[in-house]
mmCIF file with all atom_site columns, C-alpha atoms in Angstrom:
data_model
loop_
_atom_site.group_PDB
_atom_site.id
_atom_site.type_symbol
_atom_site.label_atom_id
_atom_site.label_alt_id
_atom_site.label_comp_id
_atom_site.label_asym_id
_atom_site.label_entity_id
_atom_site.label_seq_id
_atom_site.pdbx_PDB_ins_code
_atom_site.Cartn_x
_atom_site.Cartn_y
_atom_site.Cartn_z
_atom_site.occupancy
_atom_site.B_iso_or_equiv
_atom_site.pdbx_formal_charge
_atom_site.auth_seq_id
_atom_site.auth_comp_id
_atom_site.auth_asym_id
_atom_site.auth_atom_id
_atom_site.pdbx_PDB_model_num
ATOM 1   C CA . SER A 1 1   ? -0.327  5.918   6.770   1.00 0.00 ? 233 SER A CA 1
ATOM 2   C CA . SER A 1 2   ? -0.743  3.081   9.760   1.00 0.00 ? 234 SER A CA 1
ATOM 3   C CA . GLY A 1 3   ? -2.999  2.878   12.477  1.00 0.00 ? 235 GLY A CA 1
ATOM 4   C CA . ILE A 1 4   ? -5.720  4.929   10.361  1.00 0.00 ? 236 ILE A CA 1
ATOM 5   C CA . ASN A 1 5   ? -9.006  5.453   11.755  1.00 0.00 ? 237 ASN A CA 1
ATOM 6   C CA . ALA A 1 6   ? -10.427 2.328   10.533  1.00 0.00 ? 238 ALA A CA 1
ATOM 7   C CA . GLU A 1 7   ? -12.728 0.580   11.586  1.00 0.00 ? 239 GLU A CA 1
ATOM 8   C CA . TYR A 1 8   ? -15.224 -2.403  10.505  1.00 0.00 ? 240 TYR A CA 1
ATOM 9   C CA . GLY A 1 9   ? -15.755 -5.827  10.226  1.00 0.00 ? 241 GLY A CA 1
ATOM 10  C CA . ASP A 1 10  ? -18.107 -8.583  9.543   1.00 0.00 ? 242 ASP A CA 1
ATOM 11  C CA . CYS A 1 11  ? -21.640 -9.755  9.533   1.00 0.00 ? 243 CYS A CA 1
ATOM 12  C CA . GLU A 1 12  ? -23.275 -12.803 9.150   1.00 0.00 ? 244 GLU A CA 1
ATOM 13  C CA . MET A 1 13  ? -26.802 -13.411 7.965   1.00 0.00 ? 245 MET A CA 1
ATOM 14  C CA . VAL A 1 14  ? -29.201 -15.425 8.027   1.00 0.00 ? 246 VAL A CA 1
ATOM 15  C CA . GLY A 1 15  ? -32.361 -16.124 6.136   1.00 0.00 ? 247 GLY A CA 1
ATOM 16  C CA . CYS A 1 16  ? -35.833 -14.825 6.418   1.00 0.00 ? 248 CYS A CA 1
ATOM 17  C CA . GLY A 1 17  ? -39.379 -15.247 5.250   1.00 0.00 ? 249 GLY A CA 1
ATOM 18  C CA . ARG A 1 18  ? -40.030 -18.063 2.329   1.00 0.00 ? 250 ARG A CA 1
ATOM 19  C CA . MET A 1 19  ? -37.085 -20.625 2.456   1.00 0.00 ? 251 MET A CA 1
ATOM 20  C CA . GLY A 1 20  ? -35.202 -18.226 3.618   1.00 0.00 ? 252 GLY A CA 1
ATOM 21  C CA . ARG A 1 21  ? -34.558 -16.162 1.177   1.00 0.00 ? 253 ARG A CA 1
ATOM 22  C CA . LYS A 1 22  ? -33.627 -12.882 2.092   1.00 0.00 ? 254 LYS A CA 1
ATOM 23  C CA . SER A 1 23  ? -31.273 -12.296 4.205   1.00 0.00 ? 255 SER A CA 1
ATOM 24  C CA . ALA A 1 24  ? -31.266 -10.518 7.205   1.00 0.00 ? 256 ALA A CA 1
ATOM 25  C CA . LEU A 1 25  ? -28.354 -9.389  9.978   1.00 0.00 ? 257 LEU A CA 1
ATOM 26  C CA . ALA A 1 26  ? -28.581 -11.743 13.028  1.00 0.00 ? 258 ALA A CA 1
ATOM 27  C CA . ARG A 1 27  ? -24.745 -11.150 14.177  1.00 0.00 ? 259 ARG A CA 1
ATOM 28  C CA . CYS A 1 28  ? -22.321 -7.933  13.545  1.00 0.00 ? 260 CYS A CA 1
ATOM 29  C CA . SER A 1 29  ? -17.725 -7.860  15.347  1.00 0.00 ? 261 SER A CA 1
ATOM 30  C CA . VAL A 1 30  ? -16.682 -3.883  14.515  1.00 0.00 ? 262 VAL A CA 1
ATOM 31  C CA . VAL A 1 31  ? -12.723 -4.605  14.767  1.00 0.00 ? 263 VAL A CA 1
ATOM 32  C CA . ASP A 1 32  ? -10.138 -1.135  15.313  1.00 0.00 ? 264 ASP A CA 1
ATOM 33  C CA . TYR A 1 33  ? -7.363  -0.810  12.896  1.00 0.00 ? 265 TYR A CA 1
ATOM 34  C CA . ALA A 1 34  ? -5.600  -3.240  15.872  1.00 0.00 ? 266 ALA A CA 1
ATOM 35  C CA . GLY A 1 35  ? -7.788  -6.034  15.965  1.00 0.00 ? 267 GLY A CA 1
ATOM 36  C CA . GLU A 1 36  ? -9.497  -5.208  18.869  1.00 0.00 ? 268 GLU A CA 1
ATOM 37  C CA . ILE A 1 37  ? -12.872 -6.168  19.420  1.00 0.00 ? 269 ILE A CA 1
ATOM 38  C CA . LEU A 1 38  ? -15.430 -2.897  20.053  1.00 0.00 ? 270 LEU A CA 1
ATOM 39  C CA . PHE A 1 39  ? -18.056 -4.002  19.401  1.00 0.00 ? 271 PHE A CA 1
ATOM 40  C CA . ASP A 1 40  ? -19.610 -7.730  18.727  1.00 0.00 ? 272 ASP A CA 1
ATOM 41  C CA . GLY A 1 41  ? -23.021 -9.188  19.224  1.00 0.00 ? 273 GLY A CA 1
ATOM 42  C CA . TYR A 1 42  ? -25.617 -10.792 18.429  1.00 0.00 ? 274 TYR A CA 1
ATOM 43  C CA . VAL A 1 43  ? -28.587 -9.256  15.918  1.00 0.00 ? 275 VAL A CA 1
ATOM 44  C CA . ARG A 1 44  ? -32.991 -10.489 16.662  1.00 0.00 ? 276 ARG A CA 1
ATOM 45  C CA . PRO A 1 45  ? -33.794 -10.423 13.108  1.00 0.00 ? 277 PRO A CA 1
ATOM 46  C CA . ILE A 1 46  ? -37.307 -8.433  12.436  1.00 0.00 ? 278 ILE A CA 1
ATOM 47  C CA . GLN A 1 47  ? -38.975 -11.103 10.187  1.00 0.00 ? 279 GLN A CA 1
ATOM 48  C CA . PRO A 1 48  ? -39.012 -14.432 11.680  1.00 0.00 ? 280 PRO A CA 1
ATOM 49  C CA . VAL A 1 49  ? -35.995 -16.921 10.464  1.00 0.00 ? 281 VAL A CA 1
ATOM 50  C CA . THR A 1 50  ? -36.764 -19.416 8.330   1.00 0.00 ? 282 THR A CA 1
ATOM 51  C CA . ASP A 1 51  ? -32.834 -21.111 7.818   1.00 0.00 ? 283 ASP A CA 1
ATOM 52  C CA . TYR A 1 52  ? -29.818 -20.514 9.698   1.00 0.00 ? 284 TYR A CA 1
ATOM 53  C CA . ARG A 1 53  ? -27.797 -20.747 7.829   1.00 0.00 ? 285 ARG A CA 1
ATOM 54  C CA . THR A 1 54  ? -25.228 -22.144 10.356  1.00 0.00 ? 286 THR A CA 1
ATOM 55  C CA . ARG A 1 55  ? -22.712 -23.675 7.511   1.00 0.00 ? 287 ARG A CA 1
ATOM 56  C CA . TRP A 1 56  ? -21.611 -20.407 6.762   1.00 0.00 ? 288 TRP A CA 1
ATOM 57  C CA . SER A 1 57  ? -22.239 -17.874 9.103   1.00 0.00 ? 289 SER A CA 1
ATOM 58  C CA . GLY A 1 58  ? -22.736 -19.951 12.256  1.00 0.00 ? 290 GLY A CA 1
ATOM 59  C CA . ILE A 1 59  ? -25.567 -18.767 13.172  1.00 0.00 ? 291 ILE A CA 1
ATOM 60  C CA . LYS A 1 60  ? -27.650 -21.492 15.675  1.00 0.00 ? 292 LYS A CA 1
ATOM 61  C CA . PRO A 1 61  ? -31.058 -20.737 17.575  1.00 0.00 ? 293 PRO A CA 1
ATOM 62  C CA . LYS A 1 62  ? -29.883 -20.271 21.214  1.00 0.00 ? 294 LYS A CA 1
ATOM 63  C CA . HIS A 1 63  ? -27.510 -17.493 19.932  1.00 0.00 ? 295 HIS A CA 1
ATOM 64  C CA . LEU A 1 64  ? -31.282 -14.859 19.275  1.00 0.00 ? 296 LEU A CA 1
ATOM 65  C CA . THR A 1 65  ? -32.915 -16.572 21.866  1.00 0.00 ? 297 THR A CA 1
ATOM 66  C CA . SER A 1 66  ? -31.678 -13.147 24.009  1.00 0.00 ? 298 SER A CA 1
ATOM 67  C CA . ALA A 1 67  ? -29.814 -11.547 21.326  1.00 0.00 ? 299 ALA A CA 1
ATOM 68  C CA . THR A 1 68  ? -30.268 -7.622  20.848  1.00 0.00 ? 300 THR A CA 1
ATOM 69  C CA . PRO A 1 69  ? -33.336 -6.347  18.842  1.00 0.00 ? 301 PRO A CA 1
ATOM 70  C CA . MET A 1 70  ? -32.730 -4.998  15.025  1.00 0.00 ? 302 MET A CA 1
ATOM 71  C CA . VAL A 1 71  ? -33.741 -0.978  16.524  1.00 0.00 ? 303 VAL A CA 1
ATOM 72  C CA . GLU A 1 72  ? -31.521 -0.827  19.231  1.00 0.00 ? 304 GLU A CA 1
ATOM 73  C CA . ALA A 1 73  ? -28.097 -3.378  17.151  1.00 0.00 ? 305 ALA A CA 1
ATOM 74  C CA . ARG A 1 74  ? -28.653 -0.912  13.995  1.00 0.00 ? 306 ARG A CA 1
ATOM 75  C CA . LYS A 1 75  ? -27.392 2.177   17.002  1.00 0.00 ? 307 LYS A CA 1
ATOM 76  C CA . LEU A 1 76  ? -25.437 0.495   18.208  1.00 0.00 ? 308 LEU A CA 1
ATOM 77  C CA . ILE A 1 77  ? -23.495 -0.641  14.963  1.00 0.00 ? 309 ILE A CA 1
ATOM 78  C CA . LEU A 1 78  ? -23.618 2.654   13.349  1.00 0.00 ? 310 LEU A CA 1
ATOM 79  C CA . ARG A 1 79  ? -22.441 4.805   16.272  1.00 0.00 ? 311 ARG A CA 1
ATOM 80  C CA . HIS A 1 80  ? -19.350 2.977   15.591  1.00 0.00 ? 312 HIS A CA 1
ATOM 81  C CA . LEU A 1 81  ? -18.865 3.628   11.932  1.00 0.00 ? 313 LEU A CA 1
ATOM 82  C CA . LYS A 1 82  ? -19.746 7.059   11.725  1.00 0.00 ? 314 LYS A CA 1
ATOM 83  C CA . GLY A 1 83  ? -16.753 9.357   9.999   1.00 0.00 ? 315 GLY A CA 1
ATOM 84  C CA . LYS A 1 84  ? -14.673 6.108   9.349   1.00 0.00 ? 316 LYS A CA 1
ATOM 85  C CA . TYR A 1 85  ? -13.187 4.634   7.104   1.00 0.00 ? 317 TYR A CA 1
ATOM 86  C CA . LEU A 1 86  ? -15.152 1.129   6.770   1.00 0.00 ? 318 LEU A CA 1
ATOM 87  C CA . VAL A 1 87  ? -12.750 -2.374  5.843   1.00 0.00 ? 319 VAL A CA 1
ATOM 88  C CA . GLY A 1 88  ? -14.053 -5.490  5.653   1.00 0.00 ? 320 GLY A CA 1
ATOM 89  C CA . HIS A 1 89  ? -14.478 -8.360  2.231   1.00 0.00 ? 321 HIS A CA 1
ATOM 90  C CA . ASP A 1 90  ? -17.570 -8.030  0.206   1.00 0.00 ? 322 ASP A CA 1
ATOM 91  C CA . LEU A 1 91  ? -19.574 -5.352  2.118   1.00 0.00 ? 323 LEU A CA 1
ATOM 92  C CA . GLN A 1 92  ? -22.813 -4.389  -0.232  1.00 0.00 ? 324 GLN A CA 1
ATOM 93  C CA . ASN A 1 93  ? -24.035 -7.119  1.777   1.00 0.00 ? 325 ASN A CA 1
ATOM 94  C CA . ASP A 1 94  ? -23.573 -5.772  5.669   1.00 0.00 ? 326 ASP A CA 1
ATOM 95  C CA . PHE A 1 95  ? -24.701 -2.321  4.122   1.00 0.00 ? 327 PHE A CA 1
ATOM 96  C CA . GLN A 1 96  ? -28.148 -3.613  3.082   1.00 0.00 ? 328 GLN A CA 1
ATOM 97  C CA . ALA A 1 97  ? -27.820 -5.273  6.248   1.00 0.00 ? 329 ALA A CA 1
ATOM 98  C CA . LEU A 1 98  ? -27.448 -2.539  8.118   1.00 0.00 ? 330 LEU A CA 1
ATOM 99  C CA . ASN A 1 99  ? -29.464 -0.222  6.423   1.00 0.00 ? 331 ASN A CA 1
ATOM 100 C CA . PHE A 1 100 ? -26.180 2.042   5.880   1.00 0.00 ? 332 PHE A CA 1
ATOM 101 C CA . LYS A 1 101 ? -25.225 4.178   2.877   1.00 0.00 ? 333 LYS A CA 1
ATOM 102 C CA . PRO A 1 102 ? -21.769 5.192   3.957   1.00 0.00 ? 334 PRO A CA 1
ATOM 103 C CA . HIS A 1 103 ? -19.647 7.458   1.429   1.00 0.00 ? 335 HIS A CA 1
ATOM 104 C CA . PRO A 1 104 ? -17.556 4.879   -0.887  1.00 0.00 ? 336 PRO A CA 1
ATOM 105 C CA . ALA A 1 105 ? -14.801 7.514   -0.012  1.00 0.00 ? 337 ALA A CA 1
ATOM 106 C CA . LEU A 1 106 ? -14.735 6.144   3.277   1.00 0.00 ? 338 LEU A CA 1
ATOM 107 C CA . VAL A 1 107 ? -15.280 1.960   2.142   1.00 0.00 ? 339 VAL A CA 1
ATOM 108 C CA . LYS A 1 108 ? -11.839 -0.171  1.721   1.00 0.00 ? 340 LYS A CA 1
ATOM 109 C CA . ASP A 1 109 ? -13.527 -3.092  0.163   1.00 0.00 ? 341 ASP A CA 1
ATOM 110 C CA . THR A 1 110 ? -10.946 -6.001  0.153   1.00 0.00 ? 342 THR A CA 1
ATOM 111 C CA . SER A 1 111 ? -12.867 -7.594  -1.702  1.00 0.00 ? 343 SER A CA 1
ATOM 112 C CA . LYS A 1 112 ? -12.681 -5.515  -4.984  1.00 0.00 ? 344 LYS A CA 1
ATOM 113 C CA . CYS A 1 113 ? -8.619  -4.129  -4.389  1.00 0.00 ? 345 CYS A CA 1
ATOM 114 C CA . ILE A 1 114 ? -5.768  -5.017  -7.543  1.00 0.00 ? 346 ILE A CA 1
ATOM 115 C CA . ALA A 1 115 ? -2.987  -4.243  -5.111  1.00 0.00 ? 347 ALA A CA 1
ATOM 116 C CA . LEU A 1 116 ? -4.423  -7.515  -3.050  1.00 0.00 ? 348 LEU A CA 1
ATOM 117 C CA . ARG A 1 117 ? -4.722  -9.584  -5.815  1.00 0.00 ? 349 ARG A CA 1
ATOM 118 C CA . HIS A 1 118 ? -1.157  -8.446  -7.219  1.00 0.00 ? 350 HIS A CA 1
ATOM 119 C CA . LEU A 1 119 ? 0.506   -9.462  -3.886  1.00 0.00 ? 351 LEU A CA 1
ATOM 120 C CA . ALA A 1 120 ? -1.426  -13.034 -3.484  1.00 0.00 ? 352 ALA A CA 1
ATOM 121 C CA . GLY A 1 121 ? -1.125  -13.552 -7.392  1.00 0.00 ? 353 GLY A CA 1
ATOM 122 C CA . LEU A 1 122 ? -4.130  -13.734 -8.701  1.00 0.00 ? 354 LEU A CA 1
ATOM 123 C CA . ASP A 1 123 ? -6.019  -12.515 -11.949 1.00 0.00 ? 355 ASP A CA 1
ATOM 124 C CA . VAL A 1 124 ? -7.818  -9.307  -11.191 1.00 0.00 ? 356 VAL A CA 1
ATOM 125 C CA . LYS A 1 125 ? -10.117 -9.477  -12.272 1.00 0.00 ? 357 LYS A CA 1
ATOM 126 C CA . ARG A 1 126 ? -11.527 -12.065 -10.764 1.00 0.00 ? 358 ARG A CA 1
ATOM 127 C CA . LYS A 1 127 ? -13.528 -11.417 -7.273  1.00 0.00 ? 359 LYS A CA 1
ATOM 128 C CA . PRO A 1 128 ? -10.864 -13.816 -4.519  1.00 0.00 ? 360 PRO A CA 1
ATOM 129 C CA . SER A 1 129 ? -12.494 -14.787 -1.207  1.00 0.00 ? 361 SER A CA 1
ATOM 130 C CA . LEU A 1 130 ? -10.943 -13.917 1.846   1.00 0.00 ? 362 LEU A CA 1
ATOM 131 C CA . ARG A 1 131 ? -10.624 -17.129 3.161   1.00 0.00 ? 363 ARG A CA 1
ATOM 132 C CA . LEU A 1 132 ? -8.360  -17.687 -0.211  1.00 0.00 ? 364 LEU A CA 1
ATOM 133 C CA . LEU A 1 133 ? -6.753  -13.616 -0.019  1.00 0.00 ? 365 LEU A CA 1
ATOM 134 C CA . THR A 1 134 ? -6.416  -14.869 3.670   1.00 0.00 ? 366 THR A CA 1
ATOM 135 C CA . ARG A 1 135 ? -4.400  -17.749 2.884   1.00 0.00 ? 367 ARG A CA 1
ATOM 136 C CA . LEU A 1 136 ? -2.199  -16.883 -0.041  1.00 0.00 ? 368 LEU A CA 1
ATOM 137 C CA . ILE A 1 137 ? -0.995  -13.086 1.764   1.00 0.00 ? 369 ILE A CA 1
ATOM 138 C CA . ARG A 1 138 ? -1.004  -14.205 5.205   1.00 0.00 ? 370 ARG A CA 1
ATOM 139 C CA . GLY A 1 139 ? -0.437  -17.542 4.717   1.00 0.00 ? 371 GLY A CA 1
ATOM 140 C CA . LYS A 1 140 ? -3.293  -18.776 7.048   1.00 0.00 ? 372 LYS A CA 1
ATOM 141 C CA . ASP A 1 141 ? -6.054  -20.409 6.821   1.00 0.00 ? 373 ASP A CA 1
ATOM 142 C CA . ILE A 1 142 ? -9.436  -19.261 8.805   1.00 0.00 ? 374 ILE A CA 1
ATOM 143 C CA . GLN A 1 143 ? -13.304 -20.342 7.680   1.00 0.00 ? 375 GLN A CA 1
ATOM 144 C CA . SER A 1 144 ? -12.163 -23.594 8.815   1.00 0.00 ? 376 SER A CA 1
ATOM 145 C CA . ALA A 1 145 ? -14.920 -25.010 10.206  1.00 0.00 ? 377 ALA A CA 1
ATOM 146 C CA . SER A 1 146 ? -18.191 -21.716 9.844   1.00 0.00 ? 378 SER A CA 1
ATOM 147 C CA . HIS A 1 147 ? -17.597 -17.900 9.449   1.00 0.00 ? 379 HIS A CA 1
ATOM 148 C CA . CYS A 1 148 ? -16.887 -16.199 12.499  1.00 0.00 ? 380 CYS A CA 1
ATOM 149 C CA . SER A 1 149 ? -17.460 -12.185 12.313  1.00 0.00 ? 381 SER A CA 1
ATOM 150 C CA . ILE A 1 150 ? -14.684 -11.623 14.461  1.00 0.00 ? 382 ILE A CA 1
ATOM 151 C CA . GLU A 1 151 ? -11.931 -13.583 12.818  1.00 0.00 ? 383 GLU A CA 1
ATOM 152 C CA . ASP A 1 152 ? -13.233 -12.225 9.454   1.00 0.00 ? 384 ASP A CA 1
ATOM 153 C CA . ALA A 1 153 ? -13.303 -9.297  10.520  1.00 0.00 ? 385 ALA A CA 1
ATOM 154 C CA . ARG A 1 154 ? -9.579  -8.504  11.779  1.00 0.00 ? 386 ARG A CA 1
ATOM 155 C CA . ALA A 1 155 ? -8.618  -10.890 8.545   1.00 0.00 ? 387 ALA A CA 1
ATOM 156 C CA . ALA A 1 156 ? -10.017 -8.396  6.364   1.00 0.00 ? 388 ALA A CA 1
ATOM 157 C CA . MET A 1 157 ? -8.467  -5.529  8.544   1.00 0.00 ? 389 MET A CA 1
ATOM 158 C CA . ALA A 1 158 ? -5.128  -7.610  8.212   1.00 0.00 ? 390 ALA A CA 1
ATOM 159 C CA . LEU A 1 159 ? -5.573  -7.508  4.554   1.00 0.00 ? 391 LEU A CA 1
ATOM 160 C CA . PHE A 1 160 ? -6.083  -3.965  4.666   1.00 0.00 ? 392 PHE A CA 1
ATOM 161 C CA . LYS A 1 161 ? -2.666  -2.930  5.379   1.00 0.00 ? 393 LYS A CA 1
ATOM 162 C CA . ALA A 1 162 ? -0.772  -5.055  3.702   1.00 0.00 ? 394 ALA A CA 1
ATOM 163 C CA . ALA A 1 163 ? -1.854  -3.359  1.169   1.00 0.00 ? 395 ALA A CA 1
ATOM 164 C CA . GLU A 1 164 ? -2.485  -0.300  2.994   1.00 0.00 ? 396 GLU A CA 1
ATOM 165 C CA . ASP A 1 165 ? 0.463   1.884   1.179   1.00 0.00 ? 397 ASP A CA 1
ATOM 166 C CA . ASN A 1 166 ? -1.232  1.304   -2.899  1.00 0.00 ? 398 ASN A CA 1
ATOM 167 C CA . TRP A 1 167 ? -4.108  0.977   -1.746  1.00 0.00 ? 399 TRP A CA 1
ATOM 168 C CA . GLU A 1 168 ? -5.973  3.918   -3.821  1.00 0.00 ? 400 GLU A CA 1
ATOM 169 C CA . ASP A 1 169 ? -3.800  3.799   -7.145  1.00 0.00 ? 401 ASP A CA 1
ATOM 170 C CA . GLN A 1 170 ? -4.324  -0.083  -7.372  1.00 0.00 ? 402 GLN A CA 1
ATOM 171 C CA . THR A 1 171 ? -9.308  -0.086  -7.002  1.00 0.00 ? 403 THR A CA 1
ATOM 172 C CA . ASN A 1 172 ? -10.162 -0.283  -9.172  1.00 0.00 ? 404 ASN A CA 1
ATOM 173 C CA . PRO A 1 173 ? -13.409 2.033   -10.254 1.00 0.00 ? 405 PRO A CA 1
ATOM 174 C CA . PHE A 1 174 ? -15.163 0.545   -11.968 1.00 0.00 ? 406 PHE A CA 1
ATOM 175 C CA . LEU A 1 175 ? -15.248 -2.638  -9.473  1.00 0.00 ? 407 LEU A CA 1
ATOM 176 C CA . ASP A 1 176 ? -16.774 0.090   -7.461  1.00 0.00 ? 408 ASP A CA 1
ATOM 177 C CA . ASP A 1 177 ? -20.938 0.577   -7.655  1.00 0.00 ? 409 ASP A CA 1
ATOM 178 C CA . SER A 1 178 ? -20.930 3.931   -7.337  1.00 0.00 ? 410 SER A CA 1
ATOM 179 C CA . TYR A 1 179 ? -19.092 4.054   -10.304 1.00 0.00 ? 411 TYR A CA 1
ATOM 180 C CA . TRP A 1 180 ? -22.194 3.238   -12.034 1.00 0.00 ? 412 TRP A CA 1
ATOM 181 C CA . ALA A 1 181 ? -24.453 4.713   -9.620  1.00 0.00 ? 413 ALA A CA 1
ATOM 182 C CA . HIS A 1 182 ? -25.423 7.975   -12.228 1.00 0.00 ? 414 HIS A CA 1
ATOM 183 C CA . LEU A 1 183 ? -26.755 4.993   -14.692 1.00 0.00 ? 415 LEU A CA 1
ATOM 184 C CA . THR A 1 184 ? -29.905 4.089   -12.875 1.00 0.00 ? 416 THR A CA 1
#
């Protein structure tokens, strides 16, 4: 089923509030099924940034000086995501930062795909990192310095394509938070 209507990618977070503990969106990249960039932008959080988390996020103060305000950026980003399959790695934090709750059937989270763990020769009970899956399945090293949301988005889309034909029968529903939602 190549070329499905799949998009998305990755968000980078900074810390806000006391000791930078509250994650806030600072960059978002959206790619299409072919890996072409549909959106890539820096986002100015609503609250003041207290920890840029540069080592992991790649975000520096200079990136946010002329960044798009969160409210405006969210509208631009969600315009790309609505009604599409959303492919990415460990997406719950990204969705939380965007205040976005997509239908679970549209989410293709590479961190939860059992078929990818099989392809990589990993224990199916452990959630692997995007970096590890990409190295083992695609033979490519990513995140060698800090995270780049475009690189991560393209890596997740490539992993999705590698397991796409076996995705539905190999995804473990117990790993999806929506499976347990009725209990809360």
